[in-house]
Short mmCIF file of C-alpha atoms and ligand atoms in Angstrom, two decimals:
data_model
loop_
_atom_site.label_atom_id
_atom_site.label_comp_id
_atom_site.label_asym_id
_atom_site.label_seq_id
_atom_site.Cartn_x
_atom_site.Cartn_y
_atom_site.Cartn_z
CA UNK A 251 -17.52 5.16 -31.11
CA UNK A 252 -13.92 3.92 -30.15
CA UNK A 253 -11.95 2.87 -33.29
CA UNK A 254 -10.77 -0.72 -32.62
CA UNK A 255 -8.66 -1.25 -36.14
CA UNK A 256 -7.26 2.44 -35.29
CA UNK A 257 -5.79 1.07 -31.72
CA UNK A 258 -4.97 -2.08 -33.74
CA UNK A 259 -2.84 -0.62 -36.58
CA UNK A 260 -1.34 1.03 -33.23
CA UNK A 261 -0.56 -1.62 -31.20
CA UNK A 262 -0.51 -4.99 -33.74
CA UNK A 263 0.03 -7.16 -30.64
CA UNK A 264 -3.00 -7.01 -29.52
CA UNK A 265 -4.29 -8.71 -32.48
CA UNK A 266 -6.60 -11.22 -31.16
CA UNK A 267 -6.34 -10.02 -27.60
CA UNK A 268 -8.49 -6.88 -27.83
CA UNK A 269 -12.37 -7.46 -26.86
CA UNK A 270 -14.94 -4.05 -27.41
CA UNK A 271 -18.17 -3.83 -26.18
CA UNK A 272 -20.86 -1.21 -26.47
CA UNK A 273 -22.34 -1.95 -22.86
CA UNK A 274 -20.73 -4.32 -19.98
CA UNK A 275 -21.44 -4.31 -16.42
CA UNK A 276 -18.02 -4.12 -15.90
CA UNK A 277 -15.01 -4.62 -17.89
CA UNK A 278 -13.53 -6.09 -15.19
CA UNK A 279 -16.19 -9.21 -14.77
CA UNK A 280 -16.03 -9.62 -18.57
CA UNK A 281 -11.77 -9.94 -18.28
CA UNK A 282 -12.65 -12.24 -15.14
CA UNK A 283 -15.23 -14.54 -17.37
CA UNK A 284 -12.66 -14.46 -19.79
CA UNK A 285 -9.48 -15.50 -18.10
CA UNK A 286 -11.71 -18.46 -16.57
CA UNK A 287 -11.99 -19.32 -20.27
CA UNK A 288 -8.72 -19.29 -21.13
CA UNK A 289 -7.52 -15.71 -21.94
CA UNK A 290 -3.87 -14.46 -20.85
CA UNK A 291 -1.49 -11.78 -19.95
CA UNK A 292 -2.23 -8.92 -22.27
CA UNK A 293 -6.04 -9.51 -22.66
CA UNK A 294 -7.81 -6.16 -22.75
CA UNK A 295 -11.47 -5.80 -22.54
CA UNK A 296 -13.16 -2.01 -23.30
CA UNK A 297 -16.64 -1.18 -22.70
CA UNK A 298 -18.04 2.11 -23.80
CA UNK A 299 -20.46 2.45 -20.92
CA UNK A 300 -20.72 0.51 -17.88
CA UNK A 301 -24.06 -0.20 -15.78
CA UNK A 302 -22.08 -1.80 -12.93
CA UNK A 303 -18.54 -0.10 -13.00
CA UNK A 304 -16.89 -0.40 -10.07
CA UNK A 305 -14.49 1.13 -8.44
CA UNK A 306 -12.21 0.61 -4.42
CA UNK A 307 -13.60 -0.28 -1.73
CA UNK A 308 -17.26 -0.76 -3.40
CA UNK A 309 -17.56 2.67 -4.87
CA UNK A 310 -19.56 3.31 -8.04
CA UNK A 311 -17.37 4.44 -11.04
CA UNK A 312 -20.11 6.07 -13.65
CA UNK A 313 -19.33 7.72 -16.97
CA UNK A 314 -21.33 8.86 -19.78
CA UNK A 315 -21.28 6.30 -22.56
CA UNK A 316 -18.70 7.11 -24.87
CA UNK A 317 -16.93 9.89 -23.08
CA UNK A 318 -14.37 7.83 -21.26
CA UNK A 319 -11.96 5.26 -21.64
CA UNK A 320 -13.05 2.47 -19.56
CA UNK A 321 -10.79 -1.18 -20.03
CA UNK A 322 -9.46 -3.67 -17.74
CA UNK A 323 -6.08 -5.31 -18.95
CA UNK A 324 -4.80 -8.74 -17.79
CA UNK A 325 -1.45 -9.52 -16.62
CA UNK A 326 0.52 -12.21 -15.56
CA UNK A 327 2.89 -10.60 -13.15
CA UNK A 328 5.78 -12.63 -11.99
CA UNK A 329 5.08 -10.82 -8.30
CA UNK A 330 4.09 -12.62 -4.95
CA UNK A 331 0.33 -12.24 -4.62
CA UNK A 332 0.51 -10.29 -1.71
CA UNK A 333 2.15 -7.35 -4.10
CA UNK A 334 -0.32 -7.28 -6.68
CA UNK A 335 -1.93 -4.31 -5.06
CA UNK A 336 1.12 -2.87 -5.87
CA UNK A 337 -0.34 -2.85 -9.15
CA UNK A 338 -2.17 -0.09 -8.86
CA UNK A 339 0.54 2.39 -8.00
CA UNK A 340 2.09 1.15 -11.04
CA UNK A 341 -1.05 1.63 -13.55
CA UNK A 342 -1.17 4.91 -11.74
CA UNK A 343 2.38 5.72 -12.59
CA UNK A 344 1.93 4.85 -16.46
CA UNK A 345 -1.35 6.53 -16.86
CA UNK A 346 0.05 10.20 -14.73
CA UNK A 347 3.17 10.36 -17.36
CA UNK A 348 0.94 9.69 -20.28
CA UNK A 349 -1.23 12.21 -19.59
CA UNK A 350 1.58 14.55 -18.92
CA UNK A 351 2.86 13.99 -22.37
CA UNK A 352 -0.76 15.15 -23.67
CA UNK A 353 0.37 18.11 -21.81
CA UNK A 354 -1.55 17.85 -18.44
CA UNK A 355 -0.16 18.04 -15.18
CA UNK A 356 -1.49 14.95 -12.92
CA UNK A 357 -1.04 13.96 -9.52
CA UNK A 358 -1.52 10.45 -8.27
CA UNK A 359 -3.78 10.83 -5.10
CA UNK A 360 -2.59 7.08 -2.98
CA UNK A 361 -3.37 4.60 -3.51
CA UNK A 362 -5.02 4.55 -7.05
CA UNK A 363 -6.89 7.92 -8.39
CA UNK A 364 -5.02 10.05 -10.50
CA UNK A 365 -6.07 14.06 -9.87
CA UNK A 366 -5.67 17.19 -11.88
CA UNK A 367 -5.70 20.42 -10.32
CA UNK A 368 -6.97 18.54 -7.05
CA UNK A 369 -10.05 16.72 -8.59
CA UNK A 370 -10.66 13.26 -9.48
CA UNK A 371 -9.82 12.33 -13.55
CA UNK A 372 -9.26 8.71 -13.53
CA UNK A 373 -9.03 5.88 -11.10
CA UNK A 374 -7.62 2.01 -11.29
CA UNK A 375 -8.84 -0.85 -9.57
CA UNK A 376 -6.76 -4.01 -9.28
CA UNK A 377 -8.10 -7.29 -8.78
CA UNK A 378 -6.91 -11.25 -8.97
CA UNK A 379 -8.20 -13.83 -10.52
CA UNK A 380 -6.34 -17.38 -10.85
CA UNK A 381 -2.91 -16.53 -11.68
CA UNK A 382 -3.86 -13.33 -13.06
CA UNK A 383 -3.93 -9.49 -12.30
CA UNK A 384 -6.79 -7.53 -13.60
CA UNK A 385 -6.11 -4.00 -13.84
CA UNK A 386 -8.92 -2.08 -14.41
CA UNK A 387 -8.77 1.74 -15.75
CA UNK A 388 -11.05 4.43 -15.66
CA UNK A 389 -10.42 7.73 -17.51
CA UNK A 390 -12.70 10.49 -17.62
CA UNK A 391 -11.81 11.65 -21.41
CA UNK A 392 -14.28 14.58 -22.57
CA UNK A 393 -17.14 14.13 -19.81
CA UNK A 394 -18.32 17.57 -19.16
CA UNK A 395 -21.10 17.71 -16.52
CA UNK A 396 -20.48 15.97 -13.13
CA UNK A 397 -23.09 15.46 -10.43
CA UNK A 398 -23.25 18.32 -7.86
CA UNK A 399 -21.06 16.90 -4.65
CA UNK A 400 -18.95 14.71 -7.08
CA UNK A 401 -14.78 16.19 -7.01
CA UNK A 402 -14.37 14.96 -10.43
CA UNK A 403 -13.01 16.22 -13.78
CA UNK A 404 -12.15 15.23 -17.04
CA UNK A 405 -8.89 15.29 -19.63
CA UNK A 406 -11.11 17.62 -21.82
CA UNK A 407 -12.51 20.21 -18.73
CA UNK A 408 -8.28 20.47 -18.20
CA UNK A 409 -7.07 20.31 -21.71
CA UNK A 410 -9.67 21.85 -23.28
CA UNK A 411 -8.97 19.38 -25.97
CA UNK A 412 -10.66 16.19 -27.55
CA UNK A 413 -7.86 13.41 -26.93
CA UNK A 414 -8.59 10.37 -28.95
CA UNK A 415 -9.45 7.32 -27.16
CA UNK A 416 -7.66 5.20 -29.18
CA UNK A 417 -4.37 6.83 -28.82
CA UNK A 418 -4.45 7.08 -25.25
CA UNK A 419 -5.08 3.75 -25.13
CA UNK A 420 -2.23 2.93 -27.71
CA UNK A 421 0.18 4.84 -25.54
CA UNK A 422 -0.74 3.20 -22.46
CA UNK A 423 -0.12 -0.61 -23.17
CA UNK A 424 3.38 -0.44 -23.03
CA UNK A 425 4.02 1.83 -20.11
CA UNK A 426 1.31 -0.57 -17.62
CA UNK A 427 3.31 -3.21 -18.87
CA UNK A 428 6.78 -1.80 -18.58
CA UNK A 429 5.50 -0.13 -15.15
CA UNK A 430 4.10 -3.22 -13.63
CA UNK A 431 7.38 -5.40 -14.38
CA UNK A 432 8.92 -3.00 -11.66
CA UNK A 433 6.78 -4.11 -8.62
CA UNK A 434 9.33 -6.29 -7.50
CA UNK A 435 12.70 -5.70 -7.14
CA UNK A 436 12.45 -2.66 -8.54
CA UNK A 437 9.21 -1.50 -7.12
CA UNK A 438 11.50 1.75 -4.92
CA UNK A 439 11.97 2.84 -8.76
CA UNK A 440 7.73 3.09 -8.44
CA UNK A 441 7.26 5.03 -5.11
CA UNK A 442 10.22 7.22 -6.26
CA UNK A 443 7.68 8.07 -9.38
CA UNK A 444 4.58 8.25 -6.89
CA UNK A 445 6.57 10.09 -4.48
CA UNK A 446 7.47 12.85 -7.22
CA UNK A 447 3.60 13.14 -8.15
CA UNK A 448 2.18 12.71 -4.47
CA UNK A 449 -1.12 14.59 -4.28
CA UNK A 450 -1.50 16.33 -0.46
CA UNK A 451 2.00 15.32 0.27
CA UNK A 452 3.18 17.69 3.37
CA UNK A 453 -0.43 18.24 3.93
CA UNK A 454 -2.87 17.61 7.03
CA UNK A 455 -5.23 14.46 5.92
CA UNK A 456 -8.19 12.45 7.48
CA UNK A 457 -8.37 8.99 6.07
CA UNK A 458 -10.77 5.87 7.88
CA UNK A 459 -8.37 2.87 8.19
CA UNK A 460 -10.98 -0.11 9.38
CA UNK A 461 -13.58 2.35 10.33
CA UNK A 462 -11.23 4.06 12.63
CA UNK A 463 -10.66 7.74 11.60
CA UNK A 464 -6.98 8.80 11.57
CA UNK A 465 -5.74 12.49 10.65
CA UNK A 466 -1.98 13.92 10.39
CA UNK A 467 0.44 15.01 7.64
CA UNK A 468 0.46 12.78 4.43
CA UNK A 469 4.18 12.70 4.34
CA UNK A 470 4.36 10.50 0.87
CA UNK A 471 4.38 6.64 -0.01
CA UNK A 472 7.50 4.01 1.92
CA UNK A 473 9.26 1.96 -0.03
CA UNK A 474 6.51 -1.14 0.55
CA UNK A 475 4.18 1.51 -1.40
CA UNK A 476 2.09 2.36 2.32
CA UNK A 477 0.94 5.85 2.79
CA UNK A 478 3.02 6.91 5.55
CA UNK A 479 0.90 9.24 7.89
CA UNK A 480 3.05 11.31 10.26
CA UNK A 481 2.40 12.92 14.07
CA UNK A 482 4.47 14.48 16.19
CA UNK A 483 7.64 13.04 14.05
CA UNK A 484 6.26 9.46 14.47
CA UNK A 485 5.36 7.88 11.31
CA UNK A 486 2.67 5.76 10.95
CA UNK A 487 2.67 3.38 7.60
CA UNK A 488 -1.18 2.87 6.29
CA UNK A 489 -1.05 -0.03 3.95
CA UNK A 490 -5.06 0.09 2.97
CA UNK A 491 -7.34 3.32 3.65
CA UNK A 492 -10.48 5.18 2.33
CA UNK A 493 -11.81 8.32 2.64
CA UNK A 494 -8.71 9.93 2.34
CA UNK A 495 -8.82 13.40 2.44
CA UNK A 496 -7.07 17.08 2.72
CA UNK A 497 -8.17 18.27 6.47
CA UNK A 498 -8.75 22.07 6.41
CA UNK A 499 -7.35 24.49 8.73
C1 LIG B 242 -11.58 3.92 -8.35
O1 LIG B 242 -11.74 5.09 -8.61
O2 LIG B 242 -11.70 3.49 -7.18
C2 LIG B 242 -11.22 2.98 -9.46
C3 LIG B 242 -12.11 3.16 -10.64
C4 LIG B 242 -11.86 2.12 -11.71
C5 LIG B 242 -12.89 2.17 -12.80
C6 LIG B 242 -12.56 1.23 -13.92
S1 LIG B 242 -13.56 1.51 -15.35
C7 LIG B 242 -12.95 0.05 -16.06
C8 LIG B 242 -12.87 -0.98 -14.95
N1 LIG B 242 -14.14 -1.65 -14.77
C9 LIG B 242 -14.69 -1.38 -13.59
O3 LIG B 242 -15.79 -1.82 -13.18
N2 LIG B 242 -13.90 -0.57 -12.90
C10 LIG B 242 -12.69 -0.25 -13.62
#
C-alpha cells in the first residue's frame, strides 16, 4: 500500500493537498470533481487501481492494483490555453530524467508515452478544467505480466528493482512543476529535452492524423512541440496524431 506520511515527510507542501484512494475510476475525474470544489494548483490525487483509467485519444490505461503509480496533479499554468497540451511534453520531460536518475534509460515516444528499450512504461494525459491543467501520470512500477499483443513494460521488468512509489513520486513534484513553468517562453528549452530523448527519431513511421494514414521519417519535435514528419526533404509538422508507429523495412 502507498505510504502517504512517507511522501509527506518528503514533500511537506503537499500537506493538505495530497488525496489517496484505494480504488477511483480515474484519478483524473476525482482531480476534476475536486477543482470544481475548490481545489488548486498543486492538488494531487493517487489511486491505487483504476476501473476507468484513461488514457489519449480514448485508450484504456489498466494496471494491476498496487503495482503502479497512478496520480493526476493540478496546475495553474500561466500558459495560453491553446499550449496546455504542451503539458504533456513537459510531464514527459520530468518523468524520462527521473527515471534516468533511478538508473534507466527512457525515451519519450511524442507526444506523451515514455518507452524503455522500445516498449511502453508510462504515459501522461493532459486535460483542462476551468482555469486548471490536469496532468495525469501513469507509471508502470513493478507490473510483471502484460496481456499478449500489449508493447508494454515496467520500471521493475528494466531495473530489475523494486522502486518505491513514494519516492518516485517525491522526486517528481518538483521537476512537473519546474518543467511545466517552461511551456512558454521557454518551451524550445522543452523540445531541446524531447529532442535529445526522441524515440524513432531518423526512423520510417506510420501515424493516422484524422483517420488519414501518413508514413515518412520521424525527424524529431519543432519548436511549437509538433512531430515533424519528413518526405522527400519536405517537412510536414503533425500537431495531434495516433497510432504512431516504427514502419518496418
Ligand atoms: C496514455 O498512455 O495515453 C496516457 C496514460 C495516462 C494514465 C494516467 S493513470 C492516472 C491518470 N488517470 C487516468 O485515468 N489516466 C491517467
Amino acid at each position: 500500500m502507498f505510504n502517504s506520511a512517507e511522501l509527506l515527510r518528503r514533500v511537506p507542501m503537499l500537506e493538505g493537498k495530497f488525496h489517496y484512494a484505494q480504488v477511483l475510476e480515474s484519478s483524473n475525474d476525482t482531480a476534476a470533481a475536486l477543482i470544481r470544489s475548490g481545489a488548486g494548483s498543486g492538488t494531487i490525487v493517487l489511486a491505487e487501481e483504476q476501473t476507468k483509467g484513461r488514457g489519449r485519444g480514448g485508450n484504456q490505461w489498466v494496471c494491476p492494483s498496487g503495482q503502479g503509480l497512478l496520480f493526476s496533479i493540478v496546475l495553474e499554468p500561466d500558459l495560453d490555453r491553446s499550449h496546455w497540451s504542451r503539458l504533456a511534453l513537459a510531464a514527459g520531460v520530468a518523468l524520462a530524467e527521473v527515471l534516468d536518475k533511478a538508473g534507466l534509460t527512457t525515451e519519450i515516444k511524442w507526444p506523451n508515452d515514455i518507452w524503455i528499450n522500445g516498449k511502453k512504461c508510462a504515459g501522461v494525459l493532459v486535460e483542462g478544467c476551468e482555469d486548471c491543467v490536469i496532468i495525469g501520470i501513469g507509471v508502470n512500477v513493478s507490473v510483471s505480466d502484460f496481456p499478449i499483443g500489449f508493447n508494454a513494460t515496467s520500471v521493475w521488468k528494466e531495473s530489475g528493482y523494486q522502486i518505491e512509489r513514494e519516492v518516485l513520486l517525491a522526486d517528481l513534484v518538483q521537476p512537473i512543476i519546474a518543467w511545466g513553468s517552461r511551456c512558454d517562453a521557454d518551451f524550445e528549452s522543452v523540445v531541446d529535452a524531447v529532442n535529445r530523448r526522441c524515440a524513432m527519431r531518423g526512423e520510417m513511421i506510420q501515424l493516422r492524423q484524422n483517420g488519414v494514414s501518413l508514413s515518412g521519417i520521424m525527424a524529431g519535435v519543432n519548436k511549437d512541440g509538433y512531430l515533424m514528419l519528413e518526405n522527400d526533404g519536405k517537412v510536414q509538422m503533425i500537431a495531434q496524431a495516433d497510432e504512431i508507429r516504427l514502419l518496418k523495412s
